C-alpha positions as a LaTeX table, in Angstrom:
\begin{tabular}{lrrr}
\hline
Residue & $x$ (\AA) & $y$ (\AA) & $z$ (\AA) \\
\hline
Met1 & 24.74 & 198.13 & $-14.88$ \\
Ser2 & 27.79 & 196.09 & $-15.90$ \\
Gln3 & 30.16 & 194.99 & $-13.17$ \\
Val4 & 33.71 & 196.30 & $-13.28$ \\
Ile5 & 36.71 & 193.97 & $-13.07$ \\
Ala6 & 40.20 & 195.36 & $-12.44$ \\
Leu7 & 43.00 & 193.31 & $-14.02$ \\
Val8 & 46.46 & 193.99 & $-12.57$ \\
Asp9 & 49.33 & 192.19 & $-14.32$ \\
Asp10 & 52.58 & 193.24 & $-15.95$ \\
Asp11 & 52.03 & 190.75 & $-18.77$ \\
Arg12 & 50.21 & 192.75 & $-21.45$ \\
Asn13 & 49.28 & 189.61 & $-23.37$ \\
Ile14 & 47.37 & 188.30 & $-20.35$ \\
Leu15 & 45.73 & 191.67 & $-19.81$ \\
Thr16 & 44.55 & 191.81 & $-23.42$ \\
Ser17 & 43.28 & 188.25 & $-23.71$ \\
Val18 & 41.52 & 188.18 & $-20.32$ \\
Ser19 & 40.02 & 191.62 & $-20.90$ \\
Ile20 & 38.56 & 190.55 & $-24.25$ \\
Ser21 & 37.09 & 187.39 & $-22.69$ \\
Leu22 & 35.51 & 189.29 & $-19.80$ \\
Gln23 & 34.08 & 191.98 & $-22.08$ \\
Ala24 & 32.51 & 189.24 & $-24.20$ \\
Glu25 & 30.77 & 188.06 & $-21.00$ \\
Gly26 & 29.33 & 191.53 & $-20.34$ \\
Phe27 & 31.88 & 192.84 & $-17.84$ \\
Val28 & 33.62 & 196.20 & $-17.96$ \\
Thr29 & 37.38 & 195.85 & $-17.54$ \\
Arg30 & 40.12 & 198.20 & $-16.38$ \\
Val31 & 43.72 & 197.12 & $-16.86$ \\
Tyr32 & 46.85 & 198.09 & $-14.94$ \\
Thr33 & 50.44 & 196.94 & $-15.38$ \\
Asp34 & 51.54 & 197.53 & $-11.78$ \\
Gly35 & 50.04 & 197.72 & $-8.32$ \\
Ala36 & 50.83 & 201.38 & $-7.65$ \\
Ser37 & 48.79 & 202.71 & $-10.56$ \\
Ala38 & 45.96 & 200.30 & $-9.75$ \\
Leu39 & 45.79 & 201.38 & $-6.09$ \\
Lys40 & 45.61 & 205.04 & $-7.05$ \\
Ala41 & 42.75 & 204.34 & $-9.46$ \\
Phe42 & 40.86 & 202.24 & $-6.89$ \\
Ala43 & 40.71 & 205.18 & $-4.49$ \\
Asp44 & 38.94 & 207.31 & $-7.10$ \\
Asp45 & 36.62 & 204.68 & $-8.56$ \\
Pro46 & 36.59 & 201.22 & $-6.88$ \\
Pro47 & 35.93 & 198.21 & $-9.14$ \\
Asp48 & 33.60 & 195.38 & $-8.17$ \\
Leu49 & 36.39 & 192.79 & $-8.13$ \\
Gly50 & 40.14 & 192.66 & $-8.66$ \\
Val51 & 42.33 & 190.02 & $-10.31$ \\
Phe52 & 45.92 & 190.53 & $-9.17$ \\
Asp53 & 49.10 & 188.90 & $-10.40$ \\
Ile54 & 51.66 & 188.50 & $-7.61$ \\
Lys55 & 54.97 & 189.25 & $-9.32$ \\
Met56 & 54.87 & 192.81 & $-10.70$ \\
Pro57 & 57.15 & 195.88 & $-10.73$ \\
Arg58 & 56.79 & 198.97 & $-8.48$ \\
Met59 & 54.22 & 197.31 & $-6.20$ \\
Asp60 & 53.63 & 193.56 & $-6.40$ \\
Gly61 & 50.28 & 191.85 & $-5.96$ \\
Met62 & 50.89 & 190.91 & $-2.34$ \\
Glu63 & 51.63 & 194.48 & $-1.32$ \\
Leu64 & 48.68 & 195.72 & $-3.37$ \\
Leu65 & 46.40 & 193.31 & $-1.52$ \\
His66 & 47.73 & 194.50 & 1.86 \\
Arg67 & 47.08 & 198.12 & 0.89 \\
Val68 & 43.59 & 197.31 & $-0.39$ \\
Arg69 & 42.63 & 195.51 & 2.82 \\
Glu70 & 43.85 & 198.46 & 4.90 \\
Ala71 & 41.57 & 200.85 & 3.00 \\
Pro72 & 38.02 & 201.68 & 4.13 \\
Ala73 & 35.04 & 200.17 & 2.31 \\
Pro74 & 34.25 & 199.80 & $-0.52$ \\
Val75 & 37.90 & 199.37 & $-1.51$ \\
Gly76 & 38.75 & 197.42 & 1.66 \\
Thr77 & 35.99 & 194.86 & 1.12 \\
Met78 & 36.53 & 194.44 & $-2.62$ \\
Pro79 & 36.81 & 190.73 & $-3.56$ \\
Val80 & 40.23 & 189.76 & $-4.89$ \\
Ile81 & 41.40 & 186.75 & $-6.89$ \\
Phe82 & 45.14 & 186.08 & $-6.97$ \\
Leu83 & 47.01 & 184.74 & $-9.97$ \\
Thr84 & 49.93 & 182.69 & $-8.65$ \\
Ser85 & 52.82 & 180.75 & $-10.14$ \\
Lys86 & 52.10 & 177.09 & $-10.69$ \\
Asp87 & 52.36 & 175.01 & $-7.52$ \\
Asp88 & 53.69 & 177.94 & $-5.47$ \\
Glu89 & 51.99 & 177.04 & $-2.18$ \\
Thr90 & 53.78 & 179.85 & $-0.33$ \\
Asp91 & 52.16 & 182.50 & $-2.54$ \\
Glu92 & 48.75 & 180.84 & $-2.18$ \\
Ala93 & 48.92 & 180.58 & 1.61 \\
Glu94 & 50.22 & 184.12 & 2.07 \\
Gly95 & 47.66 & 185.55 & $-0.31$ \\
Leu96 & 44.74 & 183.88 & 1.44 \\
Ala97 & 46.11 & 184.85 & 4.84 \\
Ser98 & 46.27 & 188.45 & 3.62 \\
Gly99 & 42.62 & 188.46 & 2.62 \\
Ala100 & 42.37 & 187.16 & $-0.95$ \\
Asp101 & 39.04 & 185.49 & $-1.70$ \\
Asp102 & 40.43 & 182.94 & $-4.14$ \\
Tyr103 & 43.50 & 182.07 & $-6.19$ \\
Ile104 & 44.16 & 180.55 & $-9.60$ \\
Thr105 & 47.50 & 179.13 & $-10.72$ \\
Lys106 & 49.16 & 180.04 & $-14.02$ \\
Pro107 & 48.75 & 178.87 & $-16.72$ \\
Phe108 & 45.01 & 179.08 & $-16.20$ \\
Ser109 & 41.80 & 178.51 & $-18.10$ \\
Gln110 & 39.98 & 181.77 & $-18.83$ \\
Arg111 & 36.75 & 179.83 & $-18.59$ \\
Leu112 & 37.68 & 178.84 & $-15.03$ \\
Leu113 & 38.62 & 182.41 & $-14.14$ \\
Ile114 & 35.28 & 183.72 & $-15.40$ \\
Ala115 & 33.43 & 181.03 & $-13.40$ \\
Arg116 & 35.30 & 182.02 & $-10.23$ \\
Ile117 & 34.60 & 185.71 & $-10.83$ \\
Arg118 & 30.88 & 185.08 & $-11.32$ \\
Ala119 & 30.67 & 182.89 & $-8.20$ \\
Ile120 & 32.33 & 185.50 & $-5.97$ \\
Leu121 & 30.27 & 188.38 & $-7.36$ \\
Arg122 & 27.05 & 186.44 & $-6.81$ \\
Arg123 & 28.02 & 185.84 & $-3.19$ \\
Gln124 & 28.84 & 189.52 & $-2.75$ \\
Glu125 & 25.51 & 190.60 & $-4.23$ \\
Leu126 & 23.63 & 188.39 & $-1.79$ \\
Ala127 & 25.69 & 189.59 & 1.15 \\
Ala128 & 25.28 & 193.26 & 0.23 \\
Gly129 & 21.56 & 192.98 & $-0.47$ \\
Arg130 & 21.89 & 194.34 & $-4.01$ \\
Asp131 & 18.73 & 192.58 & $-5.10$ \\
Asn132 & 16.73 & 195.66 & $-3.97$ \\
Glu133 & 15.17 & 193.91 & $-0.98$ \\
Glu134 & 13.95 & 196.07 & 1.85 \\
Ala135 & 16.50 & 196.91 & 4.53 \\
Ser136 & 16.81 & 194.16 & 7.09 \\
Glu137 & 14.70 & 194.28 & 10.22 \\
Ala138 & 16.04 & 193.64 & 13.71 \\
Ser139 & 14.68 & 190.07 & 13.55 \\
Asp140 & 17.10 & 189.34 & 10.68 \\
Leu141 & 20.13 & 190.09 & 12.82 \\
Met142 & 22.23 & 187.22 & 14.14 \\
Ile143 & 23.26 & 187.94 & 17.72 \\
Arg144 & 25.59 & 185.57 & 19.51 \\
Gly145 & 26.71 & 187.11 & 22.77 \\
Arg146 & 28.94 & 190.05 & 21.85 \\
Leu147 & 28.82 & 189.19 & 18.14 \\
Glu148 & 26.23 & 190.83 & 15.89 \\
Met149 & 25.91 & 189.99 & 12.19 \\
Asp150 & 23.57 & 191.61 & 9.67 \\
Pro151 & 23.56 & 189.39 & 6.54 \\
Gln152 & 21.48 & 191.82 & 4.49 \\
Arg153 & 23.83 & 194.75 & 5.05 \\
His154 & 27.00 & 192.66 & 5.32 \\
Lys155 & 27.83 & 194.24 & 8.67 \\
Val156 & 29.61 & 192.68 & 11.63 \\
Ser157 & 30.31 & 194.08 & 15.08 \\
Trp158 & 31.91 & 192.83 & 18.29 \\
Asp159 & 30.96 & 194.60 & 21.52 \\
Gly160 & 29.34 & 197.22 & 19.30 \\
Lys161 & 32.58 & 197.91 & 17.40 \\
Pro162 & 32.55 & 197.29 & 13.62 \\
Val163 & 34.69 & 194.52 & 12.15 \\
Thr164 & 35.25 & 194.60 & 8.38 \\
Leu165 & 35.17 & 191.19 & 6.69 \\
Thr166 & 35.46 & 190.11 & 3.08 \\
Val167 & 32.56 & 188.18 & 1.56 \\
Thr168 & 34.32 & 184.85 & 2.05 \\
Glu169 & 35.24 & 185.64 & 5.67 \\
Phe170 & 31.67 & 186.74 & 6.38 \\
Leu171 & 30.20 & 183.50 & 5.04 \\
Ile172 & 32.63 & 181.36 & 7.05 \\
Leu173 & 31.91 & 183.22 & 10.29 \\
Glu174 & 28.17 & 183.19 & 9.65 \\
Thr175 & 28.24 & 179.41 & 9.18 \\
Leu176 & 30.11 & 178.92 & 12.44 \\
Ala177 & 28.00 & 181.36 & 14.44 \\
Gln178 & 24.68 & 179.93 & 13.30 \\
Arg179 & 25.11 & 177.00 & 15.69 \\
Pro180 & 27.48 & 177.82 & 18.56 \\
Gly181 & 29.23 & 174.79 & 20.00 \\
Val182 & 28.64 & 172.69 & 16.88 \\
Val183 & 31.80 & 171.65 & 15.06 \\
Lys184 & 32.03 & 172.45 & 11.35 \\
Ser185 & 34.52 & 170.55 & 9.23 \\
Arg186 & 36.70 & 172.34 & 6.69 \\
Asn187 & 34.63 & 170.80 & 3.90 \\
Gln188 & 31.41 & 172.15 & 5.41 \\
Leu189 & 32.91 & 175.61 & 5.62 \\
Leu190 & 34.17 & 175.33 & 2.04 \\
Asp191 & 30.65 & 174.41 & 0.90 \\
Ala192 & 29.32 & 177.55 & 2.60 \\
Ala193 & 31.99 & 179.90 & 1.27 \\
Tyr194 & 32.69 & 178.49 & $-2.21$ \\
Gln195 & 29.79 & 177.53 & $-4.43$ \\
Asp196 & 29.07 & 176.79 & $-8.08$ \\
Asp197 & 31.53 & 173.91 & $-8.37$ \\
Val198 & 34.51 & 176.07 & $-7.41$ \\
Phe199 & 37.16 & 173.71 & $-6.07$ \\
Val200 & 39.87 & 174.86 & $-3.66$ \\
Asp201 & 42.05 & 173.06 & $-1.15$ \\
Asp202 & 40.41 & 172.58 & 2.25 \\
Arg203 & 43.44 & 174.19 & 3.92 \\
Thr204 & 42.25 & 177.45 & 2.37 \\
Ile205 & 39.82 & 177.63 & 5.31 \\
Asp206 & 42.70 & 177.69 & 7.80 \\
Ser207 & 44.08 & 180.87 & 6.22 \\
His208 & 40.69 & 182.57 & 6.29 \\
Ile209 & 40.12 & 181.59 & 9.93 \\
Lys210 & 43.49 & 183.08 & 10.92 \\
Arg211 & 42.61 & 186.36 & 9.25 \\
Ile212 & 39.14 & 186.49 & 10.86 \\
Arg213 & 40.75 & 185.97 & 14.27 \\
Arg214 & 43.29 & 188.74 & 13.61 \\
Lys215 & 40.55 & 191.18 & 12.66 \\
Phe216 & 38.54 & 190.50 & 15.81 \\
Arg217 & 41.66 & 190.64 & 18.00 \\
Ser218 & 42.45 & 194.08 & 16.62 \\
Thr219 & 39.18 & 195.08 & 18.33 \\
Asp220 & 39.42 & 192.76 & 21.33 \\
Lys221 & 42.82 & 191.22 & 22.04 \\
Glu222 & 41.14 & 188.55 & 24.20 \\
Phe223 & 38.88 & 187.31 & 21.39 \\
Asp224 & 38.86 & 183.49 & 21.42 \\
Met225 & 35.40 & 182.53 & 20.22 \\
Ile226 & 36.57 & 180.59 & 17.15 \\
Glu227 & 37.90 & 177.31 & 18.48 \\
Thr228 & 40.09 & 174.82 & 16.60 \\
Leu229 & 39.48 & 171.10 & 17.05 \\
Tyr230 & 42.56 & 169.56 & 15.49 \\
Gly231 & 41.76 & 166.93 & 12.91 \\
Val232 & 38.06 & 167.77 & 13.06 \\
Gly233 & 37.34 & 171.41 & 12.22 \\
Tyr234 & 36.22 & 174.63 & 13.90 \\
Arg235 & 33.39 & 175.82 & 16.08 \\
Phe236 & 32.07 & 179.09 & 17.45 \\
Gly237 & 32.21 & 179.03 & 21.25 \\
Glu238 & 29.21 & 179.21 & 23.53 \\
Glu239 & 29.07 & 182.16 & 25.92 \\
\hline
\end{tabular}
C-alpha cells in the first residue's frame, strides 16, 4: 500500500511541483494551503508523514506542529519535516524543540526532500514493526530501572506510565539507554537517529534531548536520567 504524504504550504506552485515529484516516486499526496484545514483532515485520516511550511495563513506550521504533537497516536507520533526560510536558525531550533523530525531550508532540492522522507519512513517502519514480524517477546524489552522500551512496538513507559515519543526521539533515547553511564557524543546520536547520508547540524540533538526530557517530566517532574556532559555529549544515568 502506498504511503501517504501530507504537504501543507500556502505556495500552490510548491504544492504542485512537490506533489508531482512524490507521486512519481510512488507516494500518495494530500495537499493543504493552511494548517487549520490540514489538522482537521489529519483527525479523520492521518497521513504517514507531514511536510509543513512554517509561514502560512490561519494556522502557521509551528502551531500546526504543536497541535499535532498534542494529539493521540497515530496523529501525535506522525513524523514531520519542516520547510524553513533560508538560514533562519530560530525557526529550525523552535521546530525541532517542538517535535519536528527534520527540517529543510528553502529553496530546496526535491531530490533531497524525497531522500529525507524515505529515510524517516524507513526508520518509522522499523520502529513500528511493520515488516510483519511476530509481536515482540518479553526478552526483547529494554528495561533500565523505571524505564521500559519496546523497540518492536515503539512503546516507552516510565514507572509504568506511557510516554509518547517520535521516531527520532525514540532512537536517541534507545541509543543512550542501551549502555547506561556511557557518554554518547552528539555525532554518535546523530548517526543513530539520522541515516542514509542525511546531514543535519549536531545541535539538532540538543533540541531533541530537551523535548524528551520535557515529555518524561510531564510524567515525573523529578526525571533526571538524561545527563549533559558539556563539551562531550549525553549519557543515560545509572540507577
